[in-house]
PDB file of C-alpha atoms in Angstrom:
ATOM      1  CA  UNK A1256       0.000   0.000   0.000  1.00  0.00           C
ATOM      2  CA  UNK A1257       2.901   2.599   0.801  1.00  0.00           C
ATOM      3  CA  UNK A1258       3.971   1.861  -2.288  1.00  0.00           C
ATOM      4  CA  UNK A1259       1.481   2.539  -4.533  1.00  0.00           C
ATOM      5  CA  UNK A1260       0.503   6.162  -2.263  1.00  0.00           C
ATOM      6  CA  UNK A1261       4.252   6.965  -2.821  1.00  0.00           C
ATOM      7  CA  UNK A1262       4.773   6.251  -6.454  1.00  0.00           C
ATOM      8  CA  UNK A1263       0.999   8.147  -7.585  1.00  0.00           C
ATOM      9  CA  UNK A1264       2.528  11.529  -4.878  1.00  0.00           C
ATOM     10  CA  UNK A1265       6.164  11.308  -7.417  1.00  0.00           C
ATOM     11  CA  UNK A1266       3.093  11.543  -9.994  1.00  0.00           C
ATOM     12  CA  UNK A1267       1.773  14.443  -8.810  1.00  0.00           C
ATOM     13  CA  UNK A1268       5.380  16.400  -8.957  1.00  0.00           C
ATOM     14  CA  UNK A1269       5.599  16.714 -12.525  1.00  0.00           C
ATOM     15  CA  UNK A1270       2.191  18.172 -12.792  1.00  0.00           C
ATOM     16  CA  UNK A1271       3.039  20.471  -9.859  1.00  0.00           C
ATOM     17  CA  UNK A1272       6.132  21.472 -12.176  1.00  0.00           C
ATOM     18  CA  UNK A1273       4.023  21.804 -15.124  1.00  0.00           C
ATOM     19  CA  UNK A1274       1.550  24.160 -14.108  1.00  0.00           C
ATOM     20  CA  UNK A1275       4.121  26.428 -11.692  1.00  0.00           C
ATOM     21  CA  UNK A1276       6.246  27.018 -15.223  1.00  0.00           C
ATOM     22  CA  UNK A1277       3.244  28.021 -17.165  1.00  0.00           C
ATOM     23  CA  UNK A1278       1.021  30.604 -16.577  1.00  0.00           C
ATOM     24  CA  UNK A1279      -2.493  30.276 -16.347  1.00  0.00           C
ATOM     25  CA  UNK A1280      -3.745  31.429 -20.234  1.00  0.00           C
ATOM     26  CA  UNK A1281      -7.502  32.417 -19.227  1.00  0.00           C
ATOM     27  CA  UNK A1282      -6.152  34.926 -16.473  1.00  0.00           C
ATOM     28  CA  UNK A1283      -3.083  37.249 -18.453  1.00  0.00           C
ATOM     29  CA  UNK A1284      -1.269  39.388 -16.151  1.00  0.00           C
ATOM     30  CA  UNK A1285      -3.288  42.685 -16.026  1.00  0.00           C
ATOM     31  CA  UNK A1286      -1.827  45.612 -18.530  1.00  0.00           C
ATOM     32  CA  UNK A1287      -1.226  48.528 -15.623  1.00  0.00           C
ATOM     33  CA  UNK A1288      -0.379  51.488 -17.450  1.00  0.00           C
ATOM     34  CA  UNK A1289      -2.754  50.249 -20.136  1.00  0.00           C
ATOM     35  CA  UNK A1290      -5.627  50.310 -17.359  1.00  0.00           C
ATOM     36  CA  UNK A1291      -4.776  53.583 -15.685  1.00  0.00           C
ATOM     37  CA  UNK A1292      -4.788  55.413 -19.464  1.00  0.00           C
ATOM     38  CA  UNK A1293      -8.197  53.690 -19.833  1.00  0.00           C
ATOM     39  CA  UNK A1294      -9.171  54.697 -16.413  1.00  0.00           C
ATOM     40  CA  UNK A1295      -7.729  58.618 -17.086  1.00  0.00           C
ATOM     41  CA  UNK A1296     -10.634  58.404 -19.948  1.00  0.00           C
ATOM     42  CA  UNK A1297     -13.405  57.128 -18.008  1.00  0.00           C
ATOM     43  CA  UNK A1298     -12.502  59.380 -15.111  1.00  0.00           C
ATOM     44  CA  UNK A1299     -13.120  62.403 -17.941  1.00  0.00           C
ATOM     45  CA  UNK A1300     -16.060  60.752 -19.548  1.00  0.00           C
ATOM     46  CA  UNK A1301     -18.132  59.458 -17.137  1.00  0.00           C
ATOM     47  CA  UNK A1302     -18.608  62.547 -15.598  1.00  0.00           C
ATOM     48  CA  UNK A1303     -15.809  62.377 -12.702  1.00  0.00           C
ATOM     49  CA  UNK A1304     -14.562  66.028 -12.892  1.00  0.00           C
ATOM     50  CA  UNK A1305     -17.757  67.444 -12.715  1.00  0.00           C
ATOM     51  CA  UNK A1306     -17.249  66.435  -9.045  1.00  0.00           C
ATOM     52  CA  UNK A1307     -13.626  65.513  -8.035  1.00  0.00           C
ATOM     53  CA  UNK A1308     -12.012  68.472 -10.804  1.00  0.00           C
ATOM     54  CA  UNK A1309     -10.541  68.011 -13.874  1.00  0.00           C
ATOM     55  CA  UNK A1310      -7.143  68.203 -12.100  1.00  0.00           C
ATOM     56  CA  UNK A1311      -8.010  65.854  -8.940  1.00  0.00           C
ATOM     57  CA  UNK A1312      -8.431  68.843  -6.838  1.00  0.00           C
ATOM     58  CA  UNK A1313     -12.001  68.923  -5.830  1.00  0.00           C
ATOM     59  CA  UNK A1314     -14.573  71.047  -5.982  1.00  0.00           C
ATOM     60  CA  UNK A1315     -17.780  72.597  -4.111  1.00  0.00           C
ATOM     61  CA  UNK A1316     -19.085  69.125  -5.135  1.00  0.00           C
ATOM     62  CA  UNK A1317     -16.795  66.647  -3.879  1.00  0.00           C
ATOM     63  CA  UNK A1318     -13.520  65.912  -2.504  1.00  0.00           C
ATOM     64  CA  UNK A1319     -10.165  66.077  -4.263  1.00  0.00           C
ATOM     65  CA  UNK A1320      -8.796  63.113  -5.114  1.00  0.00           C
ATOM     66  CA  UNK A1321      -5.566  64.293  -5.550  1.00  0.00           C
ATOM     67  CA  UNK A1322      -3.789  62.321  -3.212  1.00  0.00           C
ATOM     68  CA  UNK A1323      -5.706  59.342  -2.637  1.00  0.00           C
ATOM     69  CA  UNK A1324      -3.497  56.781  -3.372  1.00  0.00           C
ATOM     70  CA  UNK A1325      -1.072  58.100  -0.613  1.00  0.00           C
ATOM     71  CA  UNK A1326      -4.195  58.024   1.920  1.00  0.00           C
ATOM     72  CA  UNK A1327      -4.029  54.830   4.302  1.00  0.00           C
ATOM     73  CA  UNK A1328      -7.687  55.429   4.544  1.00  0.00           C
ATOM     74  CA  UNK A1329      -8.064  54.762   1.059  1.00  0.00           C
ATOM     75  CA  UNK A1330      -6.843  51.770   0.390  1.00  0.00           C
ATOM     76  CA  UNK A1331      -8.120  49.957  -3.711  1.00  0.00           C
ATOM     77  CA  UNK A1332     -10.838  48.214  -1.797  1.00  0.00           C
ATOM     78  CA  UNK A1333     -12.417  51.016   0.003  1.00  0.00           C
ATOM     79  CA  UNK A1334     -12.498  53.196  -3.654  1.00  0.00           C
ATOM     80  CA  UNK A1335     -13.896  50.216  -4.866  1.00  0.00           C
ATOM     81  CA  UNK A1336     -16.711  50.055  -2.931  1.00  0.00           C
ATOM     82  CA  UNK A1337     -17.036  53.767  -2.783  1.00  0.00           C
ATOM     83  CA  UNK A1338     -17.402  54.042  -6.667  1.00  0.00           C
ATOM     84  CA  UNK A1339     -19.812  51.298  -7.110  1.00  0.00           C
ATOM     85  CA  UNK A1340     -22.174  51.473  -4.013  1.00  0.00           C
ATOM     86  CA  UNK A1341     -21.948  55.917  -3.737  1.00  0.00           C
ATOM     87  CA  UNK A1342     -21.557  57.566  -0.628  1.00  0.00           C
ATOM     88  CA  UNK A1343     -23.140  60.431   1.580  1.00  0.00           C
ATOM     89  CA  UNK A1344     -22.806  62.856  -1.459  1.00  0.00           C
ATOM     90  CA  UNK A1345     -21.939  60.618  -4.202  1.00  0.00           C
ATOM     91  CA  UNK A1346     -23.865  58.423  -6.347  1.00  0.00           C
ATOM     92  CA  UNK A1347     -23.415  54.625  -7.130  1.00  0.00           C
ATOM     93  CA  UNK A1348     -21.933  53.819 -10.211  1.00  0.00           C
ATOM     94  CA  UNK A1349     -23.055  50.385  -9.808  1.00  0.00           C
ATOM     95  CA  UNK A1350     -25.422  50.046 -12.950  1.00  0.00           C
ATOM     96  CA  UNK A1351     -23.383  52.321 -15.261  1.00  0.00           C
ATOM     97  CA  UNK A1352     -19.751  51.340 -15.164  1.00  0.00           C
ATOM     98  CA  UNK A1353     -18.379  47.585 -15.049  1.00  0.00           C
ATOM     99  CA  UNK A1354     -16.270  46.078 -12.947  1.00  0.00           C
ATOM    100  CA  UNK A1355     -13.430  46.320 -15.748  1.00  0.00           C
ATOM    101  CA  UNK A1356     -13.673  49.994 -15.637  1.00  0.00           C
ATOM    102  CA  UNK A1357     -14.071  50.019 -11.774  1.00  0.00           C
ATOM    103  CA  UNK A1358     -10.606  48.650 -12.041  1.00  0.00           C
ATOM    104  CA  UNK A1359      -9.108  50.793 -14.201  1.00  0.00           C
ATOM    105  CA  UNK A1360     -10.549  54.076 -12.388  1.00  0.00           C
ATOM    106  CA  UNK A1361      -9.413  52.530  -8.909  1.00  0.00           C
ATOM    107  CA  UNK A1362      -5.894  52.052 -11.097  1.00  0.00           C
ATOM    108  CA  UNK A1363      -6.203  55.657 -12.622  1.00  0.00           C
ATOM    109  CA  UNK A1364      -6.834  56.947  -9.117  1.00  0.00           C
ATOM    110  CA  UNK A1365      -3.914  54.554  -7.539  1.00  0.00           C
ATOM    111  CA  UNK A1366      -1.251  55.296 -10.244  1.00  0.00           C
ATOM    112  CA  UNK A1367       1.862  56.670  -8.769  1.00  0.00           C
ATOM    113  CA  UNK A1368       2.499  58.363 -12.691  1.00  0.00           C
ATOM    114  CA  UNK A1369      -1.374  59.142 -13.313  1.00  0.00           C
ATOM    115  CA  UNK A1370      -2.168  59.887 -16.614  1.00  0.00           C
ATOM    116  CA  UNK A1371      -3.748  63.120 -17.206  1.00  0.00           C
ATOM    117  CA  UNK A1372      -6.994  62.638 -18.174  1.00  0.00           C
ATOM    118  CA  UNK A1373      -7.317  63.891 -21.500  1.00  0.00           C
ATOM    119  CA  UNK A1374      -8.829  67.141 -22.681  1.00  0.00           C
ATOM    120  CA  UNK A1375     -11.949  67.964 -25.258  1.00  0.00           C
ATOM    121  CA  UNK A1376     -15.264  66.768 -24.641  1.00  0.00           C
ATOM    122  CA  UNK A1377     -16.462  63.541 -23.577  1.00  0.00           C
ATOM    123  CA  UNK A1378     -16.282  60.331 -26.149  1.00  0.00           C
ATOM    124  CA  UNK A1379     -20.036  59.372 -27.132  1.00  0.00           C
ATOM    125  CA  UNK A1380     -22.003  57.679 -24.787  1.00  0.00           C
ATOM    126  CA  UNK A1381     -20.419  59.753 -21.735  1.00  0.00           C
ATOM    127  CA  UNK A1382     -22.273  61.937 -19.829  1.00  0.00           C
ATOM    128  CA  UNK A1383     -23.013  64.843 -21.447  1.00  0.00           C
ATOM    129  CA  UNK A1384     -24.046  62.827 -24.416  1.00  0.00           C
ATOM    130  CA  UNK A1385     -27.391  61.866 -22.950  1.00  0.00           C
TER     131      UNK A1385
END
């Protein structure tokens, strides 16, 4: 019996091996700068700086955002939850953005190097399209 349990576990190595070496092809390695560009564009179109500023900086309407990723307070998680479920003065964004571009705003917002978000008006479909 010992035998058999210790000959299929110097089975089980190989395949251990295997799938350490190679990375998993249904989960790539997320593009960072790739998301915090597309998160610089949502942050513009969706509306963001009527809020938060154009430059971060806040507003009469909301806070400024400027430093956020430096904020212990703050941590990806928390923005998260804050963008999708709203707050005392903000609205959820729940049922208009999706968890991809949750992501890339929390990585926009997180980026040590943000991205300016770019200037002129807001790609069709944003807010000021409706």
């Amino acid at each position: 019996m010992s035998v058999i349990l210790r000959s299929n576990r110097l089975a089980v190595i190989p395949l251990v091996l295997l799938f350490a070496a190679f990375p998993t092809p249904g989960y790539p390695a997320p593009d960072t700068k790739a998301d915090e560009q597309a998160g610089a564009l949502l942050y513009r179109d969706k509306g963001c700086p009527q809020c938060h500023g154009a430059d971060l900086a806040g507003n009469k309407k909301g806070p400024s955002l400027a430093d956020i990723r430096n904020d212990k307070a703050w941590p990806a998680e928390k923005i998260t939850k804050q963008i999708t479920d709203g707050g005392p003065k903000m609205p959820p964004f729940a049922d208009s953005l999706t968890d991809q571009e949750v992501s890339q705003l929390v990585a926009f917002l997180r980026a040590k190097d943000r991205p300016a978000p770019p200037s002129g008006p807001p790609a069709p479909g944003g807010p000021s399209s409706n």
